[in-house]
PDB file of C-alpha atoms and ligand atoms in Angstrom:
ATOM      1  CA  UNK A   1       0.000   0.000   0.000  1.00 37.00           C
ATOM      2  CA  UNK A   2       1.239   3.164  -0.853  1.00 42.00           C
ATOM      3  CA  UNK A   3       1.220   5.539   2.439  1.00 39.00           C
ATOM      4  CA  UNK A   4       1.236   9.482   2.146  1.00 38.00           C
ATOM      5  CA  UNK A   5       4.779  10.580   2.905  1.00 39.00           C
ATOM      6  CA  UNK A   6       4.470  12.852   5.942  1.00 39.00           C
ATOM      7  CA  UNK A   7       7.510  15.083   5.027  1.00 42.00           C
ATOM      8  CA  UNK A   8       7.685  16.511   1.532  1.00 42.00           C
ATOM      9  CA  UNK A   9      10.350  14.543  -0.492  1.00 44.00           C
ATOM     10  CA  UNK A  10      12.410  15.598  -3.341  1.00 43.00           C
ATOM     11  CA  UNK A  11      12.831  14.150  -6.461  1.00 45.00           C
ATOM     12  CA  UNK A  12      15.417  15.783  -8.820  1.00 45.00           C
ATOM     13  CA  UNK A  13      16.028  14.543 -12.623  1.00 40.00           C
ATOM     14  CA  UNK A  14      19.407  14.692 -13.884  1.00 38.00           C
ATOM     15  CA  UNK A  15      19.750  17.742 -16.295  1.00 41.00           C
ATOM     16  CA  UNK A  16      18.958  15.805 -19.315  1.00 39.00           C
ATOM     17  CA  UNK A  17      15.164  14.214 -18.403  1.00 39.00           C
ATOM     18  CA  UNK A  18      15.117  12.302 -21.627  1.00 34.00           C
ATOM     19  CA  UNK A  19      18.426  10.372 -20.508  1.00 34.00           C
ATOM     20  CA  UNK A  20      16.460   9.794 -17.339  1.00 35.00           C
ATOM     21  CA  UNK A  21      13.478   8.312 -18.875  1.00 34.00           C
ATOM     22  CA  UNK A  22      15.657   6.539 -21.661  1.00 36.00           C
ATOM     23  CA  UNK A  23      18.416   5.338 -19.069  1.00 43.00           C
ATOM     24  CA  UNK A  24      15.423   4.259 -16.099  1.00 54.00           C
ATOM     25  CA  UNK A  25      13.876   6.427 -13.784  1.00 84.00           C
ATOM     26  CA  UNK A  26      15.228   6.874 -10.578  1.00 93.00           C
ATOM     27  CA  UNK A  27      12.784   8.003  -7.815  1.00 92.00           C
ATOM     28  CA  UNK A  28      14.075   8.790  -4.219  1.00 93.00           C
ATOM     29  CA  UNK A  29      11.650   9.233  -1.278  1.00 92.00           C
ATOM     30  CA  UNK A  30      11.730   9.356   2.311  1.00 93.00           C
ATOM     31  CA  UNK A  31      15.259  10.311   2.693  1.00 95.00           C
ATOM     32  CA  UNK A  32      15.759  11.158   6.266  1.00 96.00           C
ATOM     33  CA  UNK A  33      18.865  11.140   9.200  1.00 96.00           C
ATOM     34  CA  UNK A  34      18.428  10.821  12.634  1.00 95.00           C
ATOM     35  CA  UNK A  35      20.431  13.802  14.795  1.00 96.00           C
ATOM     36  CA  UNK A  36      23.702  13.401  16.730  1.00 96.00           C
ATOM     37  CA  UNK A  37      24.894  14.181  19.577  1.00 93.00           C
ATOM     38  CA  UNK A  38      27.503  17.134  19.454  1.00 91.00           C
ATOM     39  CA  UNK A  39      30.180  15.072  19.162  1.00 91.00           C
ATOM     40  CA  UNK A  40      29.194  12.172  17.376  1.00 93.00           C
ATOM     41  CA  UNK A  41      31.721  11.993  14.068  1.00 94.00           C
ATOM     42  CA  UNK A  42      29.221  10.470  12.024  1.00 96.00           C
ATOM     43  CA  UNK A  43      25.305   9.749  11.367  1.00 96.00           C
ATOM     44  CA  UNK A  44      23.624   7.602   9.247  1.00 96.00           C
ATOM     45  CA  UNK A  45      20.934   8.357   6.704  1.00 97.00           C
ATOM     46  CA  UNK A  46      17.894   5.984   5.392  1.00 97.00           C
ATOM     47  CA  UNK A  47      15.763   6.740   1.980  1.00 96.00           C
ATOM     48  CA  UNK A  48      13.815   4.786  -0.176  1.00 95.00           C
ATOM     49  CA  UNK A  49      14.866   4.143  -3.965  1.00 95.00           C
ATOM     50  CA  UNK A  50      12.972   2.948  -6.664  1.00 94.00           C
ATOM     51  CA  UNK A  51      13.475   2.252  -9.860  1.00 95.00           C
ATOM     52  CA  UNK A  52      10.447   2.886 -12.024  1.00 93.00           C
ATOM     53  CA  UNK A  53      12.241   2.115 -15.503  1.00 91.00           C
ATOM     54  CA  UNK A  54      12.926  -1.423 -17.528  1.00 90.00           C
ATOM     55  CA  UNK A  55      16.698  -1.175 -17.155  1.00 91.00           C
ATOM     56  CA  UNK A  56      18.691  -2.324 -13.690  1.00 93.00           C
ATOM     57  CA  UNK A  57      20.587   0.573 -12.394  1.00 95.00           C
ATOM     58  CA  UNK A  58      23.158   0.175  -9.743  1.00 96.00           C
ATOM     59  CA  UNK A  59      23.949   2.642  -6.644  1.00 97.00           C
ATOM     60  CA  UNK A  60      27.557   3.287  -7.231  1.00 98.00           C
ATOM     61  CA  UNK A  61      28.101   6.159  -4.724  1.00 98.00           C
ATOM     62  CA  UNK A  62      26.621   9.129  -2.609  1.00 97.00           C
ATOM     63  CA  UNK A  63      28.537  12.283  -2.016  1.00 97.00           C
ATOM     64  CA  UNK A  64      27.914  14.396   0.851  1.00 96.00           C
ATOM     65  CA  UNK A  65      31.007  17.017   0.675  1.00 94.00           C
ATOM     66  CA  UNK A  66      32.280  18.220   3.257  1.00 92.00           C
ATOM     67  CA  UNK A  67      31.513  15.383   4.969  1.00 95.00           C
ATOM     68  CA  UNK A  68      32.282  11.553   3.685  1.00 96.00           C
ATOM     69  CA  UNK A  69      29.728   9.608   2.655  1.00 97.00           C
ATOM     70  CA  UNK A  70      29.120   5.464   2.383  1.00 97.00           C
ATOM     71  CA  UNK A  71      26.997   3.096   1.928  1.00 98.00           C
ATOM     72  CA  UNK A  72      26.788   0.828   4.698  1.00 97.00           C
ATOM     73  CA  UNK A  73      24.546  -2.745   5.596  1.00 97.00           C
ATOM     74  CA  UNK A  74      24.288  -4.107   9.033  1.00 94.00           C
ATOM     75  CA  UNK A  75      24.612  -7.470   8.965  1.00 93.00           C
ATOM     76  CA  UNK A  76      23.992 -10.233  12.086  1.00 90.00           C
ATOM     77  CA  UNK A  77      26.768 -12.586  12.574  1.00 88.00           C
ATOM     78  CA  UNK A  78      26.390 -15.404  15.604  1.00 90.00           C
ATOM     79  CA  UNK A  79      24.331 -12.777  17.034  1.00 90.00           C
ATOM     80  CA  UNK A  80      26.852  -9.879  16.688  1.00 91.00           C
ATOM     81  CA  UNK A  81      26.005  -6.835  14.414  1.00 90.00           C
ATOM     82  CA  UNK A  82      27.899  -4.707  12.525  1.00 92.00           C
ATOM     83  CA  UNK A  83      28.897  -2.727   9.398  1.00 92.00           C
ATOM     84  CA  UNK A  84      29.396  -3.803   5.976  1.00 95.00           C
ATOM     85  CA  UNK A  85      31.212  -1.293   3.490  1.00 96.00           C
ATOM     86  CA  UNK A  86      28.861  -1.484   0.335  1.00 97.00           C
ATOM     87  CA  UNK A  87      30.775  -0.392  -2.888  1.00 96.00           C
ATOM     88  CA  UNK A  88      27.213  -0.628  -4.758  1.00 98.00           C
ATOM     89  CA  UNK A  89      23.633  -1.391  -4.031  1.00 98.00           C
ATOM     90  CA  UNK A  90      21.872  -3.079  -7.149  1.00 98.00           C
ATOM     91  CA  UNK A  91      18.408  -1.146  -8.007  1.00 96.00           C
ATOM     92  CA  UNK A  92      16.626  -3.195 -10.402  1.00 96.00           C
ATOM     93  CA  UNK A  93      14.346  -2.352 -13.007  1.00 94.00           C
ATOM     94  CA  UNK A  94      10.673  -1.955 -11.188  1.00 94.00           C
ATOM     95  CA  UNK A  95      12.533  -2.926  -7.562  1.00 95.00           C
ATOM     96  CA  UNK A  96      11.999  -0.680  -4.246  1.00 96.00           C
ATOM     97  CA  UNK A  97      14.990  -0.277  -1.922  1.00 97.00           C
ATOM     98  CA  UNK A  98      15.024   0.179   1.057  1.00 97.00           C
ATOM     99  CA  UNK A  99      17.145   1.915   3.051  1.00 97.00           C
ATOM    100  CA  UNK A 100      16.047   1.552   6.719  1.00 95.00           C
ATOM    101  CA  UNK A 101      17.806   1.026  10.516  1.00 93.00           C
ATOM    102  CA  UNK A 102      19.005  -2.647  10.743  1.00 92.00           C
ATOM    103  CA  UNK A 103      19.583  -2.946   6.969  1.00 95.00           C
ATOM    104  CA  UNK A 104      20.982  -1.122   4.340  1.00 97.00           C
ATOM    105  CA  UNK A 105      22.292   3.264   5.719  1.00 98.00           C
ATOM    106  CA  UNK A 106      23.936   5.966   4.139  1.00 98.00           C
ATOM    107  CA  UNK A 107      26.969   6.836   6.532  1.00 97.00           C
ATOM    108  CA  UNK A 108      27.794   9.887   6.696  1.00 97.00           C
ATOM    109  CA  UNK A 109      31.492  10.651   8.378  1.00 96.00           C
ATOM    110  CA  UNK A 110      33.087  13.538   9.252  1.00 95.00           C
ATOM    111  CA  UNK A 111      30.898  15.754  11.173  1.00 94.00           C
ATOM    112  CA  UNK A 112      33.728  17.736  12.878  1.00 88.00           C
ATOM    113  CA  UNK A 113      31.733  19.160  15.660  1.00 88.00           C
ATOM    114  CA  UNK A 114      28.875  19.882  13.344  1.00 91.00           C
ATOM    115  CA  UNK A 115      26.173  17.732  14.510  1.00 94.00           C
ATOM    116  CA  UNK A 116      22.391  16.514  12.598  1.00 96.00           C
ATOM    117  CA  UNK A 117      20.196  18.767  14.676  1.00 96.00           C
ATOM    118  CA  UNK A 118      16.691  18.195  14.081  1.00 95.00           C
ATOM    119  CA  UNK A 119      14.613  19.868  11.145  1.00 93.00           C
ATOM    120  CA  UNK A 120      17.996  20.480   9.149  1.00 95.00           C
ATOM    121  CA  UNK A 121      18.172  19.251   5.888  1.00 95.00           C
ATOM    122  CA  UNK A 122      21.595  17.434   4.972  1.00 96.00           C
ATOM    123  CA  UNK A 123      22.499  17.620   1.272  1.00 95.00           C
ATOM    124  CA  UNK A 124      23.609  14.889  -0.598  1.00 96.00           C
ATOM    125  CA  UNK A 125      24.063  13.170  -4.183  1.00 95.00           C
ATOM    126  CA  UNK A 126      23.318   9.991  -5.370  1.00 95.00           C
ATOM    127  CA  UNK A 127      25.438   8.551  -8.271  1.00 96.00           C
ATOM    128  CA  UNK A 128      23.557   6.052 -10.171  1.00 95.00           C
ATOM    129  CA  UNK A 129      25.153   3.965 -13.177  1.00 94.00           C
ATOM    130  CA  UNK A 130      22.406   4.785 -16.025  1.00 92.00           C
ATOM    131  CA  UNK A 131      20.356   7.567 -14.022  1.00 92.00           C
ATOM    132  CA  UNK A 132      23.819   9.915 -13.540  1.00 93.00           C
ATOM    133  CA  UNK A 133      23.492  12.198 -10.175  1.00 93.00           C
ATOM    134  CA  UNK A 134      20.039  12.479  -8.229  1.00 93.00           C
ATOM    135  CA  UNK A 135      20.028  14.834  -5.433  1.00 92.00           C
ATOM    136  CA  UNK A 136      18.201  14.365  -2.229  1.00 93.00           C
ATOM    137  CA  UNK A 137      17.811  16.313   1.128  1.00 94.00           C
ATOM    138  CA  UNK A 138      18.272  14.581   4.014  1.00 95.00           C
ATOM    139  CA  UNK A 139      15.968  15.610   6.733  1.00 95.00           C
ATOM    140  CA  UNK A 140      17.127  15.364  10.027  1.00 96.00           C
ATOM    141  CA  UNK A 141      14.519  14.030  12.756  1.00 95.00           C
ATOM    142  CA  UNK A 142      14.515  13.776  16.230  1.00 92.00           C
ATOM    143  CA  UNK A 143      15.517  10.219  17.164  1.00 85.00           C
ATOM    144  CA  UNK A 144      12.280   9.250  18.144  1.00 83.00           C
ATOM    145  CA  UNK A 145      10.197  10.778  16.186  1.00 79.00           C
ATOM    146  CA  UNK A 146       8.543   8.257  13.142  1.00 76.00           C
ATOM    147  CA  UNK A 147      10.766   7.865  10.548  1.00 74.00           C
ATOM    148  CA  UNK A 148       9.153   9.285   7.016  1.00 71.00           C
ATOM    149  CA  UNK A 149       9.397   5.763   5.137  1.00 57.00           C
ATOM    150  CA  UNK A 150       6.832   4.051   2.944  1.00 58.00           C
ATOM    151  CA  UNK A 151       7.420   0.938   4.384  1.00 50.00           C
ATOM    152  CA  UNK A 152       4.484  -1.160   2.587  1.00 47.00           C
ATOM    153  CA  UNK A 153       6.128  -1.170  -1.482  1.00 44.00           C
ATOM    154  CA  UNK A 154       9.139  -2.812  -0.867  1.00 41.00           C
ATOM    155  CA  UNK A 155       7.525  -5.542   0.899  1.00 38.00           C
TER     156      UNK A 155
HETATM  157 CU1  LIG B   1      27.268   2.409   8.955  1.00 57.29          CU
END
């Protein structure tokens, strides 16, 4: 089921739109961070990408500067967690990713005493194989506050 998004979400075509609907069409929704604490040196982002074209596209990177950005997966081993380095998250054609806590994050790293405070919006850029750049504001929410996914599609 497709849920309203409570936060406005921003979908940006690469200059060239016909590319974009030739190449696959890259929509990004729901892209939000949760804040830091002051001296946190990185946060993590979550968003929701789907590809609404016939061709498989491939996350290769997101860019964040100053800051560093990855993309990271949490994976369980004998019942210990923790971080996988992704060098590229597949997106294919008519799939939903999901970016969400426990599973696939953006990391961003760096902060340098600049922390995610709440209603911010952190700027980033997603480089796609076939779609080129997509840029996407990150908005930061309180850590407890529901997360602006639309958690039924991908499902
Ligand atoms: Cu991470």
């Amino acid at each position: 089921m497709l849920r309203r998004l409570s936060l406005a979400f921003v979908v940006l075509a690469a200059p060239l739109s016909a590319e974009m609907a030739h190449h696959g069409d890259i929509m990004v929704t729901g892209a939000y961070a949760y804040e830091t604490p002051k001296s946190a040196p990185s946060g993590a982002g979550y968003l929701t990408v789907r590809n609404m074209g016939d061709t498989d596209d491939v996350l290769l990177a997101v860019k964040s500067d100053p800051m560093q950005a990855m993309m990271h997966e949490t994976v369980e081993e004998n019942g210990v967690a923790r971080m996988v380095h992704k060098m590229s998250v597949p997106i294919a054609a008519g799939d939903t990713v999901n970016f969400e806590p426990g599973g696939l994050h953006i990391m961003f790293m760096g902060l340098n005493g600049d922390p995610f405070e709440e209603g911010e919006a952190v700027p980033a850029t997603l480089v796609f194989e076939k779609a080129g750049e997509v840029a996407v504001d990150f908005t930061v929410i309180n850590r407890r506050a529901e997360p602006p996914m639309d958690h039924g599609a991908g499902h």
